PDB file of C-alpha atoms in Angstrom:
ATOM      1  CA  MET Q   1      20.313 -12.393  26.466  1.00 45.00           C
ATOM      2  CA  THR Q   2      23.836 -11.790  25.286  1.00 40.00           C
ATOM      3  CA  GLU Q   3      25.264  -9.358  22.782  1.00 40.00           C
ATOM      4  CA  ARG Q   4      27.184 -11.311  20.167  1.00 38.00           C
ATOM      5  CA  ALA Q   5      27.714 -11.685  16.441  1.00 35.00           C
ATOM      6  CA  MET Q   6      25.794 -14.403  14.663  1.00 32.00           C
ATOM      7  CA  PRO Q   7      26.112 -15.882  11.151  1.00 32.00           C
ATOM      8  CA  LEU Q   8      23.980 -14.259   8.495  1.00 30.00           C
ATOM      9  CA  ASP Q   9      22.593 -17.483   7.038  1.00 32.00           C
ATOM     10  CA  LEU Q  10      20.400 -18.496   9.959  1.00 30.00           C
ATOM     11  CA  PRO Q  11      17.300 -20.501   9.052  1.00 32.00           C
ATOM     12  CA  ALA Q  12      14.426 -18.180   8.217  1.00 35.00           C
ATOM     13  CA  ARG Q  13      11.037 -18.423   9.811  1.00 36.00           C
ATOM     14  CA  ASP Q  14       8.469 -20.519   7.937  1.00 36.00           C
ATOM     15  CA  ALA Q  15       5.811 -17.949   7.137  1.00 33.00           C
ATOM     16  CA  SER Q  16       3.308 -20.696   6.442  1.00 33.00           C
ATOM     17  CA  ALA Q  17       3.520 -22.287   9.880  1.00 34.00           C
ATOM     18  CA  ALA Q  18       0.117 -22.952  11.385  1.00 32.00           C
ATOM     19  CA  GLU Q  19      -0.935 -21.152  14.542  1.00 37.00           C
ATOM     20  CA  THR Q  20      -0.503 -23.332  17.588  1.00 35.00           C
ATOM     21  CA  GLY Q  21      -3.342 -21.821  19.570  1.00 37.00           C
ATOM     22  CA  ALA Q  22      -6.986 -21.759  18.596  1.00 36.00           C
ATOM     23  CA  PRO Q  23      -8.711 -18.391  18.358  1.00 39.00           C
ATOM     24  CA  VAL Q  24     -10.476 -17.268  21.519  1.00 39.00           C
ATOM     25  CA  GLY Q  25     -14.195 -17.809  21.093  1.00 39.00           C
ATOM     26  CA  ILE Q  26     -16.476 -14.780  20.946  1.00 38.00           C
ATOM     27  CA  PRO Q  27     -20.083 -14.471  19.820  1.00 38.00           C
ATOM     28  CA  GLY Q  28     -20.178 -14.846  16.051  1.00 39.00           C
ATOM     29  CA  ALA Q  29     -16.474 -15.782  15.906  1.00 40.00           C
ATOM     30  CA  ALA Q  30     -15.075 -18.627  13.866  1.00 40.00           C
ATOM     31  CA  SER Q  31     -14.322 -21.913  15.574  1.00 39.00           C
ATOM     32  CA  GLY Q  32     -10.631 -22.761  15.955  1.00 43.00           C
ATOM     33  CA  ALA Q  33     -10.615 -25.414  13.227  1.00 44.00           C
ATOM     34  CA  SER Q  34     -12.575 -23.416  10.644  1.00 45.00           C
ATOM     35  CA  ALA Q  35     -10.656 -20.192  11.327  1.00 44.00           C
ATOM     36  CA  ASP Q  36      -7.330 -22.022  10.984  1.00 48.00           C
ATOM     37  CA  ALA Q  37      -8.461 -23.638   7.717  1.00 48.00           C
ATOM     38  CA  ILE Q  38      -9.541 -20.306   6.270  1.00 46.00           C
ATOM     39  CA  ASP Q  39      -6.372 -18.689   7.574  1.00 50.00           C
ATOM     40  CA  LEU Q  40      -4.152 -21.325   5.993  1.00 48.00           C
ATOM     41  CA  ASP Q  41      -5.900 -21.073   2.616  1.00 59.00           C
ATOM     42  CA  ALA Q  42      -5.608 -17.272   2.582  1.00 59.00           C
ATOM     43  CA  GLN Q  43      -2.008 -17.343   3.767  1.00 62.00           C
ATOM     44  CA  THR Q  44      -1.078 -19.934   1.132  1.00 70.00           C
ATOM     45  CA  LEU Q  45      -2.550 -17.705  -1.547  1.00 73.00           C
ATOM     46  CA  LEU Q  46      -0.794 -14.616  -0.191  1.00 68.00           C
ATOM     47  CA  ARG Q  47       2.508 -16.459   0.191  1.00 71.00           C
ATOM     48  CA  ARG Q  48       2.421 -17.559  -3.442  1.00 80.00           C
ATOM     49  CA  PHE Q  49       1.406 -14.099  -4.551  1.00 78.00           C
ATOM     50  CA  ALA Q  50       4.035 -12.184  -2.541  1.00 75.00           C
ATOM     51  CA  PRO Q  51       7.076 -12.904  -4.789  1.00 83.00           C
ATOM     52  CA  VAL Q  52       5.214 -11.747  -7.910  1.00 88.00           C
ATOM     53  CA  ARG Q  53       3.139  -8.976  -6.355  1.00 85.00           C
ATOM     54  CA  ARG Q  54       5.207  -6.060  -7.665  1.00 89.00           C
ATOM     55  CA  ALA Q  55       5.435  -7.609 -11.144  1.00 93.00           C
ATOM     56  CA  PHE Q  56       1.678  -8.240 -11.112  1.00 93.00           C
ATOM     57  CA  GLU Q  57       0.927  -4.634 -10.156  1.00 93.00           C
ATOM     58  CA  VAL Q  58       3.197  -3.219 -12.865  1.00 95.00           C
ATOM     59  CA  LEU Q  59       1.771  -5.623 -15.442  1.00 96.00           C
ATOM     60  CA  ALA Q  60      -1.827  -4.820 -14.466  1.00 95.00           C
ATOM     61  CA  TRP Q  61      -1.421  -1.041 -14.782  1.00 96.00           C
ATOM     62  CA  THR Q  62       0.614  -1.382 -17.989  1.00 97.00           C
ATOM     63  CA  SER Q  63      -1.881  -3.776 -19.577  1.00 97.00           C
ATOM     64  CA  PHE Q  64      -4.775  -1.465 -18.790  1.00 96.00           C
ATOM     65  CA  PHE Q  65      -3.246   1.647 -20.340  1.00 97.00           C
ATOM     66  CA  VAL Q  66      -1.796  -0.224 -23.323  1.00 97.00           C
ATOM     67  CA  GLY Q  67      -5.226  -1.711 -23.912  1.00 96.00           C
ATOM     68  CA  GLN Q  68      -6.749   1.754 -23.688  1.00 95.00           C
ATOM     69  CA  SER Q  69      -4.256   2.998 -26.260  1.00 96.00           C
ATOM     70  CA  VAL Q  70      -4.965   0.193 -28.728  1.00 97.00           C
ATOM     71  CA  PHE Q  71      -8.761   0.243 -28.533  1.00 96.00           C
ATOM     72  CA  ASN Q  72      -9.078   4.038 -28.404  1.00 95.00           C
ATOM     73  CA  SER Q  73      -6.769   4.422 -31.407  1.00 96.00           C
ATOM     74  CA  ALA Q  74      -8.987   2.039 -33.385  1.00 96.00           C
ATOM     75  CA  THR Q  75     -12.269   3.686 -32.389  1.00 96.00           C
ATOM     76  CA  VAL Q  76     -10.983   7.217 -33.022  1.00 95.00           C
ATOM     77  CA  TRP Q  77      -9.762   6.210 -36.495  1.00 95.00           C
ATOM     78  CA  MET Q  78     -13.160   4.631 -37.215  1.00 95.00           C
ATOM     79  CA  ASP Q  79     -14.855   7.888 -36.150  1.00 94.00           C
ATOM     80  CA  ILE Q  80     -12.524   9.907 -38.377  1.00 94.00           C
ATOM     81  CA  GLN Q  81     -13.365   7.735 -41.371  1.00 93.00           C
ATOM     82  CA  ARG Q  82     -17.073   7.823 -40.652  1.00 93.00           C
ATOM     83  CA  VAL Q  83     -17.162  11.625 -40.465  1.00 92.00           C
ATOM     84  CA  GLY Q  84     -14.710  12.058 -43.319  1.00 90.00           C
ATOM     85  CA  LEU Q  85     -12.068  14.163 -41.532  1.00 92.00           C
ATOM     86  CA  ASP Q  86      -8.655  14.689 -43.080  1.00 90.00           C
ATOM     87  CA  PHE Q  87      -6.198  13.010 -40.722  1.00 93.00           C
ATOM     88  CA  ALA Q  88      -3.396  10.561 -41.390  1.00 94.00           C
ATOM     89  CA  PRO Q  89      -3.783   7.059 -39.889  1.00 93.00           C
ATOM     90  CA  TRP Q  90      -0.809   7.597 -37.572  1.00 96.00           C
ATOM     91  CA  GLU Q  91      -2.323  10.679 -35.897  1.00 95.00           C
ATOM     92  CA  PRO Q  92      -4.979   9.025 -33.681  1.00 95.00           C
ATOM     93  CA  VAL Q  93      -2.331   6.490 -32.682  1.00 96.00           C
ATOM     94  CA  VAL Q  94      -0.076   9.339 -31.520  1.00 96.00           C
ATOM     95  CA  TRP Q  95      -2.957  11.048 -29.682  1.00 96.00           C
ATOM     96  CA  GLU Q  96      -4.034   7.980 -27.742  1.00 96.00           C
ATOM     97  CA  TRP Q  97      -0.622   6.483 -26.998  1.00 97.00           C
ATOM     98  CA  SER Q  98       0.843   9.801 -25.841  1.00 97.00           C
ATOM     99  CA  SER Q  99      -2.100  10.363 -23.510  1.00 97.00           C
ATOM    100  CA  ASN Q 100      -2.168   6.879 -22.009  1.00 97.00           C
ATOM    101  CA  LEU Q 101       1.583   6.511 -21.622  1.00 97.00           C
ATOM    102  CA  VAL Q 102       1.695   9.764 -19.649  1.00 97.00           C
ATOM    103  CA  LEU Q 103      -1.213   8.552 -17.494  1.00 97.00           C
ATOM    104  CA  LEU Q 104       0.687   5.321 -16.849  1.00 97.00           C
ATOM    105  CA  ALA Q 105       3.779   7.299 -15.837  1.00 97.00           C
ATOM    106  CA  LEU Q 106       1.681   9.339 -13.383  1.00 97.00           C
ATOM    107  CA  VAL Q 107       0.228   6.296 -11.578  1.00 97.00           C
ATOM    108  CA  PRO Q 108       3.195   5.952  -9.137  1.00 96.00           C
ATOM    109  CA  LEU Q 109       2.844   9.638  -8.245  1.00 96.00           C
ATOM    110  CA  VAL Q 110      -0.853   9.208  -7.452  1.00 96.00           C
ATOM    111  CA  ILE Q 111      -0.096   6.146  -5.317  1.00 93.00           C
ATOM    112  CA  ALA Q 112       2.662   7.975  -3.428  1.00 91.00           C
ATOM    113  CA  PHE Q 113       0.404  11.006  -2.871  1.00 93.00           C
ATOM    114  CA  GLU Q 114      -2.409   8.820  -1.518  1.00 89.00           C
ATOM    115  CA  ARG Q 115       0.005   7.266   0.964  1.00 81.00           C
ATOM    116  CA  ARG Q 116       0.902  10.723   2.252  1.00 82.00           C
ATOM    117  CA  VAL Q 117      -2.706  11.949   2.143  1.00 84.00           C
ATOM    118  CA  PRO Q 118      -4.825   8.813   2.719  1.00 79.00           C
ATOM    119  CA  LEU Q 119      -8.519   8.508   1.985  1.00 79.00           C
ATOM    120  CA  TYR Q 120     -10.542   6.716   4.651  1.00 65.00           C
ATOM    121  CA  LEU Q 121     -13.551   7.739   6.689  1.00 57.00           C
ATOM    122  CA  GLY Q 122     -11.690   9.193   9.652  1.00 57.00           C
ATOM    123  CA  VAL Q 123      -9.776  11.746   7.571  1.00 66.00           C
ATOM    124  CA  LEU Q 124     -11.893  11.949   4.414  1.00 77.00           C
ATOM    125  CA  ARG Q 125     -13.258  15.442   5.086  1.00 82.00           C
ATOM    126  CA  ARG Q 126      -9.778  16.781   5.838  1.00 82.00           C
ATOM    127  CA  ASN Q 127      -7.918  15.088   2.983  1.00 87.00           C
ATOM    128  CA  LEU Q 128     -10.454  15.181   0.157  1.00 92.00           C
ATOM    129  CA  PRO Q 129      -9.710  18.861  -0.721  1.00 94.00           C
ATOM    130  CA  TRP Q 130      -6.054  17.923  -1.111  1.00 94.00           C
ATOM    131  CA  HIS Q 131      -7.015  15.293  -3.643  1.00 96.00           C
ATOM    132  CA  VAL Q 132      -9.140  17.803  -5.538  1.00 96.00           C
ATOM    133  CA  LEU Q 133      -6.012  19.945  -5.777  1.00 97.00           C
ATOM    134  CA  GLY Q 134      -4.018  16.840  -6.626  1.00 96.00           C
ATOM    135  CA  SER Q 135      -6.334  16.102  -9.545  1.00 97.00           C
ATOM    136  CA  VAL Q 136      -5.640  19.591 -10.935  1.00 97.00           C
ATOM    137  CA  VAL Q 137      -1.876  19.040 -10.730  1.00 97.00           C
ATOM    138  CA  PHE Q 138      -2.376  15.569 -12.210  1.00 97.00           C
ATOM    139  CA  SER Q 139      -4.249  17.041 -15.171  1.00 97.00           C
ATOM    140  CA  ALA Q 140      -1.687  19.808 -15.701  1.00 97.00           C
ATOM    141  CA  LEU Q 141       1.145  17.263 -15.805  1.00 97.00           C
ATOM    142  CA  HIS Q 142      -0.837  14.989 -18.088  1.00 97.00           C
ATOM    143  CA  VAL Q 143      -1.645  17.731 -20.580  1.00 97.00           C
ATOM    144  CA  GLY Q 144       1.815  19.296 -20.542  1.00 96.00           C
ATOM    145  CA  LEU Q 145       3.694  16.039 -21.080  1.00 97.00           C
ATOM    146  CA  MET Q 146       1.144  14.768 -23.583  1.00 97.00           C
ATOM    147  CA  VAL Q 147       1.422  17.886 -25.748  1.00 96.00           C
ATOM    148  CA  PHE Q 148       5.225  17.761 -25.489  1.00 97.00           C
ATOM    149  CA  LEU Q 149       5.253  14.176 -26.800  1.00 97.00           C
ATOM    150  CA  ARG Q 150       2.796  14.931 -29.579  1.00 96.00           C
ATOM    151  CA  LYS Q 151       4.740  17.942 -30.805  1.00 96.00           C
ATOM    152  CA  GLY Q 152       7.960  15.908 -30.860  1.00 96.00           C
ATOM    153  CA  ILE Q 153       6.402  13.033 -32.824  1.00 96.00           C
ATOM    154  CA  TYR Q 154       4.657  15.407 -35.254  1.00 96.00           C
ATOM    155  CA  ASP Q 155       8.024  17.047 -35.886  1.00 96.00           C
ATOM    156  CA  LEU Q 156       9.453  13.640 -36.827  1.00 95.00           C
ATOM    157  CA  TYR Q 157       6.694  13.275 -39.428  1.00 93.00           C
ATOM    158  CA  GLY Q 158       7.324  16.807 -40.730  1.00 94.00           C
ATOM    159  CA  ALA Q 159       3.916  17.934 -39.501  1.00 94.00           C
ATOM    160  CA  ARG Q 160       2.717  20.514 -36.985  1.00 93.00           C
ATOM    161  CA  TYR Q 161       0.629  19.741 -33.909  1.00 94.00           C
ATOM    162  CA  GLU Q 162      -1.755  22.411 -32.605  1.00 92.00           C
ATOM    163  CA  PHE Q 163      -3.277  21.867 -29.176  1.00 92.00           C
ATOM    164  CA  GLY Q 164      -5.641  24.821 -29.497  1.00 90.00           C
ATOM    165  CA  ASP Q 165      -6.604  27.417 -26.919  1.00 92.00           C
ATOM    166  CA  TRP Q 166      -4.859  26.337 -23.707  1.00 92.00           C
ATOM    167  CA  LEU Q 167      -7.561  27.564 -21.338  1.00 93.00           C
ATOM    168  CA  ARG Q 168     -10.465  26.023 -23.201  1.00 94.00           C
ATOM    169  CA  GLU Q 169      -8.667  22.782 -23.986  1.00 94.00           C
ATOM    170  CA  GLY Q 170      -7.193  22.631 -20.485  1.00 93.00           C
ATOM    171  CA  VAL Q 171     -10.667  22.739 -18.932  1.00 95.00           C
ATOM    172  CA  TYR Q 172     -11.852  20.104 -21.400  1.00 95.00           C
ATOM    173  CA  GLU Q 173      -8.927  17.820 -20.524  1.00 95.00           C
ATOM    174  CA  TYR Q 174      -9.470  18.317 -16.782  1.00 96.00           C
ATOM    175  CA  LEU Q 175     -13.084  17.180 -17.095  1.00 95.00           C
ATOM    176  CA  LYS Q 176     -11.653  13.880 -18.344  1.00 95.00           C
ATOM    177  CA  ASP Q 177      -8.574  13.767 -16.163  1.00 96.00           C
ATOM    178  CA  TRP Q 178     -10.342  14.073 -12.807  1.00 96.00           C
ATOM    179  CA  ARG Q 179     -12.204  10.885 -13.694  1.00 96.00           C
ATOM    180  CA  ALA Q 180      -8.911   9.180 -14.563  1.00 96.00           C
ATOM    181  CA  TYR Q 181      -7.451  10.362 -11.234  1.00 97.00           C
ATOM    182  CA  ALA Q 182     -10.497   9.102  -9.322  1.00 96.00           C
ATOM    183  CA  GLY Q 183     -10.374   5.826 -11.240  1.00 96.00           C
ATOM    184  CA  ILE Q 184      -6.755   5.229 -10.258  1.00 97.00           C
ATOM    185  CA  LEU Q 185      -7.608   5.905  -6.602  1.00 96.00           C
ATOM    186  CA  PHE Q 186     -10.656   3.635  -6.735  1.00 95.00           C
ATOM    187  CA  ALA Q 187      -8.645   0.774  -8.277  1.00 95.00           C
ATOM    188  CA  LEU Q 188      -5.904   1.264  -5.687  1.00 92.00           C
ATOM    189  CA  LEU Q 189      -8.265   1.288  -2.695  1.00 87.00           C
ATOM    190  CA  PHE Q 190     -10.245  -1.693  -3.999  1.00 90.00           C
ATOM    191  CA  TYR Q 191      -7.032  -3.675  -4.534  1.00 89.00           C
ATOM    192  CA  ARG Q 192      -5.900  -2.909  -0.987  1.00 80.00           C
ATOM    193  CA  LEU Q 193      -9.312  -3.912   0.364  1.00 76.00           C
ATOM    194  CA  VAL Q 194      -9.083  -7.305  -1.349  1.00 80.00           C
ATOM    195  CA  LEU Q 195      -5.595  -7.888   0.065  1.00 77.00           C
ATOM    196  CA  ARG Q 196      -6.724  -6.894   3.551  1.00 70.00           C
ATOM    197  CA  ARG Q 197      -9.698  -9.249   3.340  1.00 69.00           C
ATOM    198  CA  LEU Q 198      -7.352 -12.119   2.475  1.00 70.00           C
ATOM    199  CA  GLN Q 199      -4.718 -11.119   5.009  1.00 65.00           C
ATOM    200  CA  GLY Q 200      -7.045 -10.322   7.871  1.00 63.00           C
ATOM    201  CA  GLU Q 201      -7.317  -6.925   9.531  1.00 61.00           C
ATOM    202  CA  ALA Q 202      -6.858  -6.242  13.223  1.00 63.00           C
ATOM    203  CA  ALA Q 203      -8.803  -3.731  15.305  1.00 60.00           C
ATOM    204  CA  LEU Q 204      -8.703  -2.527  18.887  1.00 60.00           C
ATOM    205  CA  LEU Q 205     -11.546  -3.737  21.056  1.00 51.00           C
ATOM    206  CA  GLY Q 206     -13.976  -0.950  21.859  1.00 50.00           C
ATOM    207  CA  GLU Q 207     -16.151  -0.225  24.847  1.00 47.00           C
ATOM    208  CA  PRO Q 208     -18.986  -2.757  25.334  1.00 45.00           C
ATOM    209  CA  ASP Q 209     -22.543  -1.575  24.698  1.00 42.00           C
ATOM    210  CA  SER Q 210     -23.422  -2.350  28.301  1.00 45.00           C
ATOM    211  CA  GLY Q 211     -21.583  -3.394  31.439  1.00 43.00           C
ATOM    212  CA  PRO Q 212     -17.905  -3.012  32.330  1.00 43.00           C
ATOM    213  CA  ALA Q 213     -15.130  -3.891  29.904  1.00 42.00           C
ATOM    214  CA  VAL Q 214     -13.584  -7.320  30.508  1.00 42.00           C
ATOM    215  CA  GLU Q 215     -10.092  -5.861  29.962  1.00 46.00           C
ATOM    216  CA  PRO Q 216      -8.507  -2.384  29.965  1.00 45.00           C
ATOM    217  CA  ILE Q 217      -9.437  -0.456  26.819  1.00 49.00           C
ATOM    218  CA  ALA Q 218      -6.482   1.916  27.176  1.00 54.00           C
ATOM    219  CA  ARG Q 219      -4.047  -1.032  27.501  1.00 58.00           C
ATOM    220  CA  PRO Q 220      -5.485  -3.751  25.226  1.00 67.00           C
ATOM    221  CA  GLU Q 221      -4.686  -7.365  26.029  1.00 75.00           C
ATOM    222  CA  ARG Q 222      -6.202  -8.675  22.800  1.00 75.00           C
ATOM    223  CA  PHE Q 223      -6.960  -7.492  19.271  1.00 78.00           C
ATOM    224  CA  LEU Q 224      -9.991  -8.410  17.206  1.00 75.00           C
ATOM    225  CA  VAL Q 225      -8.969  -9.874  13.828  1.00 71.00           C
ATOM    226  CA  LYS Q 226     -11.440 -10.070  10.939  1.00 67.00           C
ATOM    227  CA  LYS Q 227     -10.648 -12.404   8.067  1.00 61.00           C
ATOM    228  CA  LEU Q 228     -12.984 -13.422   5.243  1.00 55.00           C
ATOM    229  CA  GLY Q 229     -16.103 -12.797   7.327  1.00 58.00           C
ATOM    230  CA  LYS Q 230     -14.754 -14.589  10.420  1.00 65.00           C
ATOM    231  CA  GLU Q 231     -13.554 -13.047  13.676  1.00 67.00           C
ATOM    232  CA  PHE Q 232     -11.085 -14.204  16.314  1.00 69.00           C
ATOM    233  CA  LEU Q 233      -9.024 -12.677  19.105  1.00 78.00           C
ATOM    234  CA  LEU Q 234      -5.275 -12.127  18.987  1.00 78.00           C
ATOM    235  CA  PRO Q 235      -3.468 -11.942  22.370  1.00 82.00           C
ATOM    236  CA  ALA Q 236      -1.302  -8.817  22.500  1.00 83.00           C
ATOM    237  CA  ALA Q 237       1.414 -10.546  24.551  1.00 84.00           C
ATOM    238  CA  GLU Q 238       1.929 -13.124  21.790  1.00 86.00           C
ATOM    239  CA  ILE Q 239       2.682 -10.535  19.095  1.00 87.00           C
ATOM    240  CA  GLU Q 240       6.322 -10.952  18.107  1.00 91.00           C
ATOM    241  CA  TRP Q 241       6.994  -7.632  16.405  1.00 89.00           C
ATOM    242  CA  ILE Q 242       5.142  -4.717  14.856  1.00 89.00           C
ATOM    243  CA  GLN Q 243       6.145  -2.898  11.698  1.00 87.00           C
ATOM    244  CA  ALA Q 244       4.971   0.490  10.430  1.00 86.00           C
ATOM    245  CA  TRP Q 245       3.500   0.215   6.942  1.00 77.00           C
ATOM    246  CA  GLY Q 246       2.062   3.388   5.451  1.00 70.00           C
ATOM    247  CA  ASN Q 247      -1.202   4.208   7.192  1.00 74.00           C
ATOM    248  CA  TYR Q 248      -1.102   0.858   9.017  1.00 79.00           C
ATOM    249  CA  VAL Q 249       1.061  -1.161  11.348  1.00 84.00           C
ATOM    250  CA  ASN Q 250       1.493  -4.894  10.783  1.00 83.00           C
ATOM    251  CA  LEU Q 251       1.089  -7.094  13.866  1.00 85.00           C
ATOM    252  CA  HIS Q 252       3.352 -10.079  13.246  1.00 85.00           C
ATOM    253  CA  LEU Q 253       2.502 -13.389  14.887  1.00 83.00           C
ATOM    254  CA  ARG Q 254       3.570 -16.928  13.922  1.00 77.00           C
ATOM    255  CA  GLY Q 255       4.453 -16.089  10.348  1.00 73.00           C
ATOM    256  CA  ARG Q 256       1.409 -13.914   9.703  1.00 75.00           C
ATOM    257  CA  ASP Q 257       0.929 -10.164   9.445  1.00 77.00           C
ATOM    258  CA  TYR Q 258      -2.311  -8.571  10.613  1.00 79.00           C
ATOM    259  CA  PRO Q 259      -2.660  -4.902   9.538  1.00 80.00           C
ATOM    260  CA  LEU Q 260      -4.042  -2.432  12.068  1.00 81.00           C
ATOM    261  CA  ARG Q 261      -4.925   1.140  11.106  1.00 79.00           C
ATOM    262  CA  SER Q 262      -2.663   3.088  13.451  1.00 81.00           C
ATOM    263  CA  THR Q 263       0.679   4.832  13.642  1.00 84.00           C
ATOM    264  CA  LEU Q 264       3.589   3.086  15.313  1.00 86.00           C
ATOM    265  CA  ALA Q 265       3.725   5.792  17.990  1.00 86.00           C
ATOM    266  CA  GLY Q 266      -0.013   5.434  18.595  1.00 84.00           C
ATOM    267  CA  ILE Q 267       0.038   1.670  19.080  1.00 85.00           C
ATOM    268  CA  SER Q 268       3.259   1.887  21.131  1.00 85.00           C
ATOM    269  CA  ALA Q 269       1.485   4.125  23.639  1.00 85.00           C
ATOM    270  CA  ARG Q 270      -1.309   1.558  24.013  1.00 82.00           C
ATOM    271  CA  LEU Q 271       0.833  -1.558  24.498  1.00 85.00           C
ATOM    272  CA  ASP Q 272       2.487  -2.750  27.710  1.00 85.00           C
ATOM    273  CA  PRO Q 273       5.910  -1.025  27.899  1.00 85.00           C
ATOM    274  CA  ASN Q 274       7.244  -3.988  29.876  1.00 86.00           C
ATOM    275  CA  THR Q 275       6.527  -6.244  26.905  1.00 88.00           C
ATOM    276  CA  PHE Q 276       7.242  -4.135  23.815  1.00 90.00           C
ATOM    277  CA  VAL Q 277      10.149  -1.830  23.045  1.00 91.00           C
ATOM    278  CA  ARG Q 278      10.792   0.568  20.170  1.00 91.00           C
ATOM    279  CA  VAL Q 279      13.970  -0.471  18.311  1.00 90.00           C
ATOM    280  CA  HIS Q 280      13.654   1.447  15.046  1.00 89.00           C
ATOM    281  CA  ARG Q 281      11.510   4.179  13.563  1.00 87.00           C
ATOM    282  CA  SER Q 282       9.525   1.399  11.869  1.00 88.00           C
ATOM    283  CA  TYR Q 283       9.645  -1.432  14.429  1.00 91.00           C
ATOM    284  CA  LEU Q 284       8.449  -2.481  17.876  1.00 92.00           C
ATOM    285  CA  VAL Q 285       9.666  -5.816  19.250  1.00 93.00           C
ATOM    286  CA  ASN Q 286       8.496  -8.155  21.983  1.00 91.00           C
ATOM    287  CA  LEU Q 287      11.334  -8.046  24.564  1.00 91.00           C
ATOM    288  CA  SER Q 288      10.934 -11.675  25.583  1.00 89.00           C
ATOM    289  CA  LEU Q 289      11.741 -12.878  22.061  1.00 89.00           C
ATOM    290  CA  ILE Q 290      15.099 -11.125  21.613  1.00 90.00           C
ATOM    291  CA  GLU Q 291      17.892 -13.669  21.425  1.00 89.00           C
ATOM    292  CA  ALA Q 292      20.903 -11.483  20.563  1.00 89.00           C
ATOM    293  CA  VAL Q 293      22.075  -8.098  19.329  1.00 88.00           C
ATOM    294  CA  GLU Q 294      24.331  -8.220  16.283  1.00 87.00           C
ATOM    295  CA  PRO Q 295      26.443  -5.064  15.859  1.00 86.00           C
ATOM    296  CA  GLU Q 296      26.934  -3.642  12.362  1.00 79.00           C
ATOM    297  CA  ASP Q 297      29.181  -1.003  10.863  1.00 75.00           C
ATOM    298  CA  GLY Q 298      28.133   2.597  11.422  1.00 72.00           C
ATOM    299  CA  GLY Q 299      26.734   2.166  14.919  1.00 72.00           C
ATOM    300  CA  ASP Q 300      23.521   0.419  13.908  1.00 79.00           C
ATOM    301  CA  ALA Q 301      22.758  -3.206  14.710  1.00 86.00           C
ATOM    302  CA  ARG Q 302      20.137  -5.845  14.147  1.00 86.00           C
ATOM    303  CA  LEU Q 303      18.220  -8.027  16.542  1.00 90.00           C
ATOM    304  CA  LEU Q 304      18.136 -11.785  16.276  1.00 89.00           C
ATOM    305  CA  LEU Q 305      14.833 -13.147  17.522  1.00 90.00           C
ATOM    306  CA  LYS Q 306      14.417 -16.649  18.913  1.00 88.00           C
ATOM    307  CA  ASP Q 307      12.866 -17.925  15.677  1.00 84.00           C
ATOM    308  CA  GLY Q 308      15.753 -16.654  13.504  1.00 84.00           C
ATOM    309  CA  THR Q 309      14.064 -13.455  12.326  1.00 86.00           C
ATOM    310  CA  HIS Q 310      16.254 -10.348  12.048  1.00 87.00           C
ATOM    311  CA  ILE Q 311      14.899  -6.890  12.940  1.00 88.00           C
ATOM    312  CA  PRO Q 312      16.885  -3.661  12.380  1.00 87.00           C
ATOM    313  CA  LEU Q 313      18.052  -1.803  15.499  1.00 89.00           C
ATOM    314  CA  SER Q 314      18.936   1.848  14.948  1.00 87.00           C
ATOM    315  CA  ARG Q 315      21.518   3.663  17.055  1.00 85.00           C
ATOM    316  CA  THR Q 316      18.764   6.033  18.251  1.00 86.00           C
ATOM    317  CA  TYR Q 317      17.121   3.245  20.255  1.00 87.00           C
ATOM    318  CA  ARG Q 318      20.149   1.072  21.056  1.00 85.00           C
ATOM    319  CA  ASP Q 319      20.983   2.547  24.458  1.00 82.00           C
ATOM    320  CA  SER Q 320      17.370   2.471  25.662  1.00 83.00           C
ATOM    321  CA  LEU Q 321      17.082  -1.168  24.582  1.00 85.00           C
ATOM    322  CA  ARG Q 322      20.314  -2.043  26.395  1.00 81.00           C
ATOM    323  CA  SER Q 323      18.955  -0.553  29.629  1.00 80.00           C
ATOM    324  CA  ARG Q 324      15.766  -2.615  29.275  1.00 79.00           C
ATOM    325  CA  LEU Q 325      17.710  -5.827  28.795  1.00 76.00           C
ATOM    326  CA  ILE Q 326      20.090  -5.453  31.734  1.00 68.00           C
TER     327      ILE Q 326
END
């Protein structure tokens, strides 16, 4: 391994490349051929989806809340006419659009908060109270911004908007808003579950029900990957690099990412230190696959792997990596 500068336009890895090795057979696991076929179909779908994923997510949330605004405006106006209340046709439109546009604006905040305070079984009891508090803040922001918009629009029409008693109306709005908050979380978690089912999710092998373990549990040699109801084993030594991703780490192997619920520090402590090295706050790399170190301005660098992939190397870990490579 030499330290040298390389051109930036190296050929990128083909993320759709098929795995060269068949999955290790275990009871109930998929055969090599069937697992590869399922894997290729799922990866093809994910590869086509990846470039438009962000646009799809924005469009999906926007379409939902715009649809809510349109249909709720129509039904509220029909109710007003049926009861015979004295409201102008534009008023229910203002009520519904102001409410739903603020909810749409709050969706990124809910997503960001869930990443910091995740909801899964291991931490549900500890984190659920934080989300109860989060729903209160969510409702307060929703009501405050909604009323602000309504007052501004009413002023443009030369009218006056009265929200009513803030305590009573605030409680009423919260009884609706906590359901909106929970609905956003449910949609988010369900969406992630679908993606994980397509992508395949890795897990550490646990202790057997009986008899000795066939490999060290504290230093795993393989990971169990579940994909679309099938299971196969992933050799730890063949993992090329690992990236931190929210509440998960992605195990990267032959153009595929397998998410594992763990922190980067946690999985680093479990892997063979002679095989994997920390190179960045978000990356671990397989030492045997490093081809070159490419210095960059500012003291940082990037690693060139043997397949042409580039991984960032921060100055914090550069000296320790150099000592491992000598």
